[in-house]
Short mmCIF file of C-alpha atoms and ligand atoms in Angstrom, two decimals:
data_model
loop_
_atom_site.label_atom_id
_atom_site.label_comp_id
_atom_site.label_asym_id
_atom_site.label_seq_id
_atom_site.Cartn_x
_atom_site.Cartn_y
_atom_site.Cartn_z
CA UNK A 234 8.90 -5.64 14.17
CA UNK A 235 10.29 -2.19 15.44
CA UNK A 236 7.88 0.50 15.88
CA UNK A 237 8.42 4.07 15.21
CA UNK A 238 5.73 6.28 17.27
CA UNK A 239 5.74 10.19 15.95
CA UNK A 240 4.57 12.86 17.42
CA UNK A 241 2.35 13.49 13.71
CA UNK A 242 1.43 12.40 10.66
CA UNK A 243 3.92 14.62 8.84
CA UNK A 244 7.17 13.14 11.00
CA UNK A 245 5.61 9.67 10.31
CA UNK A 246 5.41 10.75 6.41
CA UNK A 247 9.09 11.96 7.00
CA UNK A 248 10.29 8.63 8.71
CA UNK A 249 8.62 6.41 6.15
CA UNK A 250 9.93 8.03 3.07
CA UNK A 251 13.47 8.09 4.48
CA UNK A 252 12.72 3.85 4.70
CA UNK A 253 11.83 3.95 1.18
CA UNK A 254 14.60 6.16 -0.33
CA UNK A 255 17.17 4.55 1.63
CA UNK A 256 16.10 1.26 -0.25
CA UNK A 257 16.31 3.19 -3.42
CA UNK A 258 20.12 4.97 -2.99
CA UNK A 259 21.51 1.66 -2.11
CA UNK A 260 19.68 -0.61 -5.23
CA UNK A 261 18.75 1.79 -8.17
CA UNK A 262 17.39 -0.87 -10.09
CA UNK A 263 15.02 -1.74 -6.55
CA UNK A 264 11.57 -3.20 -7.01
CA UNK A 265 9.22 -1.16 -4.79
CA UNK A 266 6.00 -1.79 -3.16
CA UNK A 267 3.29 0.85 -3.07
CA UNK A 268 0.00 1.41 -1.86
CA UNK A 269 -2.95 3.77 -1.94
CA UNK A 270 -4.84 5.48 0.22
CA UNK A 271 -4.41 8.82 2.81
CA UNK A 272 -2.00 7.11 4.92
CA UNK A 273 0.87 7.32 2.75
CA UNK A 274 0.26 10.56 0.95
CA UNK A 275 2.60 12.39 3.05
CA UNK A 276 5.62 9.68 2.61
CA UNK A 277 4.96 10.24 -1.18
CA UNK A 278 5.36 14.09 -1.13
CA UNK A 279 8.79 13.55 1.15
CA UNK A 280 9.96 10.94 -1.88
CA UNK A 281 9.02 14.02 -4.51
CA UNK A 282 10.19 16.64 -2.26
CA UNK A 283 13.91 14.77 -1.76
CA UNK A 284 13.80 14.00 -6.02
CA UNK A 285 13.50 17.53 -6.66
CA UNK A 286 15.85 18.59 -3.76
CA UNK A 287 18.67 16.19 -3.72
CA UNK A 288 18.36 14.14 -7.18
CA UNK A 289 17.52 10.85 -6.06
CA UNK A 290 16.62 9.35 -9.31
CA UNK A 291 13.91 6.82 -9.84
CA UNK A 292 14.64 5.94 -13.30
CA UNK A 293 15.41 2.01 -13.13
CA UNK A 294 13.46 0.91 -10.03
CA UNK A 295 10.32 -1.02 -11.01
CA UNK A 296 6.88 -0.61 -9.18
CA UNK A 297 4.18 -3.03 -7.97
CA UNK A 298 1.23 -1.96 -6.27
CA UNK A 299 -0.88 -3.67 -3.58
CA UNK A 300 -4.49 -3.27 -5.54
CA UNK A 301 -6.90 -1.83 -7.76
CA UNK A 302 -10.72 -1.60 -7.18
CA UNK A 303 -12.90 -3.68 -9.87
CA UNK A 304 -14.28 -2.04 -13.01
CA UNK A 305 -12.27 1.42 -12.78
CA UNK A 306 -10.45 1.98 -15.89
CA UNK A 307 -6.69 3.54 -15.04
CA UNK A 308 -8.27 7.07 -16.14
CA UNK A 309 -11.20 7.46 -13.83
CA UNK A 310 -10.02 9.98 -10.90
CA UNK A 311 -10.89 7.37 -8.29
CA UNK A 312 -9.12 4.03 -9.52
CA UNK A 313 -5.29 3.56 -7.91
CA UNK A 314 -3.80 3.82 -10.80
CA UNK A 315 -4.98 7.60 -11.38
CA UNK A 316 -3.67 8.03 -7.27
CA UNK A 317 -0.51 6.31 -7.94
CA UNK A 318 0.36 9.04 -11.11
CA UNK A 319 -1.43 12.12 -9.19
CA UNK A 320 0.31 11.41 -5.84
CA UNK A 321 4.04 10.21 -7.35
CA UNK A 322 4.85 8.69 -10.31
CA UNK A 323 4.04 12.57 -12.55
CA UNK A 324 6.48 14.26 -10.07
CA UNK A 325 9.63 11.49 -10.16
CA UNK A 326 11.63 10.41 -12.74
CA UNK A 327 10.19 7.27 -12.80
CA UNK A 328 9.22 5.50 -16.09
CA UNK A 329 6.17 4.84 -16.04
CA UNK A 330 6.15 1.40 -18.10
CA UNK A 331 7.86 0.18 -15.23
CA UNK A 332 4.77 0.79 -12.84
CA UNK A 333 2.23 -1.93 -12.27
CA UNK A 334 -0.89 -2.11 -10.41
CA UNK A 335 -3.77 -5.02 -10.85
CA UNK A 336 -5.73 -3.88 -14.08
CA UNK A 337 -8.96 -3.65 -12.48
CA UNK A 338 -11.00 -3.36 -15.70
CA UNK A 339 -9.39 -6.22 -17.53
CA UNK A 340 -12.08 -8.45 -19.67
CA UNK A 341 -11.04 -11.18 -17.47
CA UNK A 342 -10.21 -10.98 -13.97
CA UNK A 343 -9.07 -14.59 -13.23
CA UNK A 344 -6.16 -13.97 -16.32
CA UNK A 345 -5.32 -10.89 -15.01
CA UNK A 346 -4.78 -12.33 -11.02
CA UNK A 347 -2.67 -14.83 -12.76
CA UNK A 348 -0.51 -12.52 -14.85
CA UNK A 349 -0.11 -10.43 -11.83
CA UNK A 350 1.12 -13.33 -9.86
CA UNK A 351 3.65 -14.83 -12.53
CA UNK A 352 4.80 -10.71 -12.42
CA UNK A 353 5.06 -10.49 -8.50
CA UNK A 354 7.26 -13.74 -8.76
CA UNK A 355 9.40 -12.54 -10.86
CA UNK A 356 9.56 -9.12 -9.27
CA UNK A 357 10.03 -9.74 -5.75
CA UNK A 358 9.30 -6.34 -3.70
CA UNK A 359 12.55 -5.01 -1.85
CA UNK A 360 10.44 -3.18 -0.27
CA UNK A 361 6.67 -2.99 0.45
CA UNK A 362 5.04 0.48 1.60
CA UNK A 363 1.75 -0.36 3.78
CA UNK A 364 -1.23 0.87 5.34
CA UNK A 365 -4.07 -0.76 7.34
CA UNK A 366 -7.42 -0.83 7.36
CA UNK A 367 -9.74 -0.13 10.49
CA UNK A 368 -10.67 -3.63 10.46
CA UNK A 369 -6.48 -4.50 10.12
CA UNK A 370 -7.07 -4.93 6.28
CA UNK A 371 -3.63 -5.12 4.49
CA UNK A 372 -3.80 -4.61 0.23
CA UNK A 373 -7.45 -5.07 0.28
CA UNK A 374 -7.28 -8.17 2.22
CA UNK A 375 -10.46 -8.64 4.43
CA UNK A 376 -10.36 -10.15 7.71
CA UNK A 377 -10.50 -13.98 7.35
CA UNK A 378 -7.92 -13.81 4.03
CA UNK A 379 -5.99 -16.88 3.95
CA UNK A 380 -2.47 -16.32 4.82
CA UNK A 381 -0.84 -18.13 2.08
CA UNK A 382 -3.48 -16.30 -0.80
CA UNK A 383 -1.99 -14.40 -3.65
CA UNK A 384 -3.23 -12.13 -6.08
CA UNK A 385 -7.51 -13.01 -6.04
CA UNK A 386 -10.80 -11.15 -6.09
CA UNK A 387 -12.34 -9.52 -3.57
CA UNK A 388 -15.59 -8.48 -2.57
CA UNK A 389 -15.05 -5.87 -0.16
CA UNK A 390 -16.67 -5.70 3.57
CA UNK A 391 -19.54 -2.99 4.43
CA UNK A 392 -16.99 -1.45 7.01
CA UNK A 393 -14.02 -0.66 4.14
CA UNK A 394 -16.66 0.14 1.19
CA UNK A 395 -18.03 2.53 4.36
CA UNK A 396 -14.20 3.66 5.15
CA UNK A 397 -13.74 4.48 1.34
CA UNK A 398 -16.99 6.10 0.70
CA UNK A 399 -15.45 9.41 2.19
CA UNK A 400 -13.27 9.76 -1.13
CA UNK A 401 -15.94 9.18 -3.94
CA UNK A 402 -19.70 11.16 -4.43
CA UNK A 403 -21.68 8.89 -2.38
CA UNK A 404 -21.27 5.49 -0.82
CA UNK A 405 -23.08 3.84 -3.91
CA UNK A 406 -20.07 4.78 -6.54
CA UNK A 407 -17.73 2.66 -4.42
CA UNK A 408 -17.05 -0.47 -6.11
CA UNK A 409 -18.03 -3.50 -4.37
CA UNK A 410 -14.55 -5.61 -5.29
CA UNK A 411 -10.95 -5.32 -6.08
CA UNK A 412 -8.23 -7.08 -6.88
CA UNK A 413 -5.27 -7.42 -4.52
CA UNK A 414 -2.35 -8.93 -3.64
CA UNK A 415 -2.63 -11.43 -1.52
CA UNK A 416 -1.33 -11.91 1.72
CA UNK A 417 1.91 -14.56 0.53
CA UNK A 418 2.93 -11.43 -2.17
CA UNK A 419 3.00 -8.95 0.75
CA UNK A 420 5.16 -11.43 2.86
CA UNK A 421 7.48 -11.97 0.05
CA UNK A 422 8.93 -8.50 0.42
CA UNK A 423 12.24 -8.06 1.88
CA UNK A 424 11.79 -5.15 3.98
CA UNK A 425 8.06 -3.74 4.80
CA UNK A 426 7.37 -0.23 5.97
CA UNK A 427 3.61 0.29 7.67
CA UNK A 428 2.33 3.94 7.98
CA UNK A 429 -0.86 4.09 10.20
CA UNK A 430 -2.46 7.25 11.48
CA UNK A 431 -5.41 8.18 13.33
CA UNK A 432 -7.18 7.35 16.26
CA UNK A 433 -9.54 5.11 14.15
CA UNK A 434 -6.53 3.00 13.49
CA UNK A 435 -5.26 2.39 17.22
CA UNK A 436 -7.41 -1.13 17.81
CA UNK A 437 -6.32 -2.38 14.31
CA UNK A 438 -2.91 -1.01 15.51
CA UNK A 439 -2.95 -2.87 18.67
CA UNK A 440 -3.51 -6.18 16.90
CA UNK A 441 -0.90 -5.80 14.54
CA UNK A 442 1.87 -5.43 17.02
CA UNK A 443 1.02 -7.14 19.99
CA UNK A 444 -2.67 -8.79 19.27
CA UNK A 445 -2.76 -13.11 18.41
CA UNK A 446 -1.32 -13.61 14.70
CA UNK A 447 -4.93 -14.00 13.12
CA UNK A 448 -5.91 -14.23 9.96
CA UNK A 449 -9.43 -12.29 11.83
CA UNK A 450 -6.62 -9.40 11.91
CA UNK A 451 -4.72 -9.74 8.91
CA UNK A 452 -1.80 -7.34 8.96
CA UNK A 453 -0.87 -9.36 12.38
CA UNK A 454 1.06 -11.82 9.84
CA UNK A 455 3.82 -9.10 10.10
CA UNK A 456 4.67 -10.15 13.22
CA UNK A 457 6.00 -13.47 11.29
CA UNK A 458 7.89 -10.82 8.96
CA UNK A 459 12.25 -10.48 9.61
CA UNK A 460 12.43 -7.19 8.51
CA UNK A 461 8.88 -4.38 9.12
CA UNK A 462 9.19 -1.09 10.48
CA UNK A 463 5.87 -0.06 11.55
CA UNK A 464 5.71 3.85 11.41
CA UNK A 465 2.61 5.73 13.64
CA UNK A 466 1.79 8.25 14.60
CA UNK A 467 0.55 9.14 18.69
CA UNK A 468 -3.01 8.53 17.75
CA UNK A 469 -2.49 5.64 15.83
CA UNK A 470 -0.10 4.13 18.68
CA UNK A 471 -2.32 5.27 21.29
CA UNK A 472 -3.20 1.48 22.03
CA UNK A 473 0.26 -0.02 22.54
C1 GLP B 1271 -7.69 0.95 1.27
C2 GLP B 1271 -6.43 0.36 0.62
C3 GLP B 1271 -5.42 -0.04 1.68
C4 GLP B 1271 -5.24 1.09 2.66
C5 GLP B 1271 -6.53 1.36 3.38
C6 GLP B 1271 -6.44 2.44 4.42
O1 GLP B 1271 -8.61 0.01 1.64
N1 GLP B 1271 -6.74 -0.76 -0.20
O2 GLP B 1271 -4.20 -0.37 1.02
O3 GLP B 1271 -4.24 0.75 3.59
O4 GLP B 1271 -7.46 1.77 2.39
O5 GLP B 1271 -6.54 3.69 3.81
P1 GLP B 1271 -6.27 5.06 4.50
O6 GLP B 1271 -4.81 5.20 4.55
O7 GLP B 1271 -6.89 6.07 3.58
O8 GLP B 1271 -6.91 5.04 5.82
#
């Protein structure tokens, strides 16, 4: 695992993206990895920022993402797939057929974790963009997640429906589950890149690089991974 400390969260954006777009120039047809949340915001303006600036073209990569909360439809402002257009795939070339996240509002969920699988086999990531949980959460993958689980329900723990309340109206519009991922899709990336920044992200931090390998801490699988770069900022590092 190498670890990149930055002095910010905008060098860590900068470092990430640079990960990402490297994987991109060298395989245009690449199948990339993407996640939600604040953590990776910053990598996904440097991605926009070096489309508009120096061409790189997304037009044949295909796109998986990690998850996709229960029961949001793909237009409601808080569901991933809303993030995922808002935050990148509006300001690339990308086309957007070729972007897939778990449908969250499918009639049935069990179908849908199985279609998603049969796609995530066929479409292995070359590389899988990552943040973490508080709690080490990887995807939405609670503490305690078998390590060979793939794509499954999940009812999410007080502490992330607490984490993720900051984002919506009031902690009761959170949804309770998600689909994710699991954690033998994650590992079955070639490369991995992990953004983490904060403060409140140092102990999950800690785990992840140097803690047991635990499914109680579940993004300390990576340590079993050939190939993550693990991008943080001070705060976030503040524990190593
Ligand atoms: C959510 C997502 C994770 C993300 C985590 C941390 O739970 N499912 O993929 O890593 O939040 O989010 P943030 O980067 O906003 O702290």
């Amino acid at each position: 695992m190498k670890v990149i400390i930055t002095e910010n969260y905008e060098e860590m954006s900068k470092k990430a993206a640079e990960v990402v777009i490297d994987v991109v120039k060298k395989n245009p047809n690449a199948v990339l990895g993407f996640a939600t949340g604040t953590s990776p915001i910053g990598l996904y303006q440097n991605m926009i920022k070096d489309h508009k600036e120096n061409g790189t073209s997304y037009k044949n990569v295909f796109t998986v993402n990690l998850d996709e909360y229960v029961g949001l439809k793909a237009d409601h402002d808080q569901s991933y797939a809303y993030f995922m257009r808002t935050n990148l795939f509006d300001h690339i070339d990308v086309d957007q057929k070729n972007t897939n996240l778990p449908i969250g509002s499918a009639p049935c969920l069990k179908s849908e974790c199985d279609r998603y699988n049969a796609l995530l086999d066929s479409h292995p990531q070359d590389v899988q963009v990552l943040g973490i949980g508080s709690n080490g959460h990887i995807g939405f993958n609670e503490p305690n997640t078998p390590f060979d689980s793939v794509t499954h329900l999940v009812d999410l723990t007080e502490n992330t429906i607490k984490d993720n309340s900051r984002l919506f109206n009031s902690i009761d519009e959170v949804p309770r589950q998600a689909l994710s991922m699991g954690i033998k899709n994650i590992m079955q990336a070639k490369s991995i890149v992990m953004v983490a920044s904060g403060k409140n992200k140092a102990e999950a931090v800690r785990g992840m690089v140097k803690g047991e390998i635990t499914p109680a801490l579940p993004a300390s699988v990576l340590q079993l991974h050939p190939f993550v770069t693990v991008v943080c900022d001070k705060d976030a590092a503040s524990l190593l």
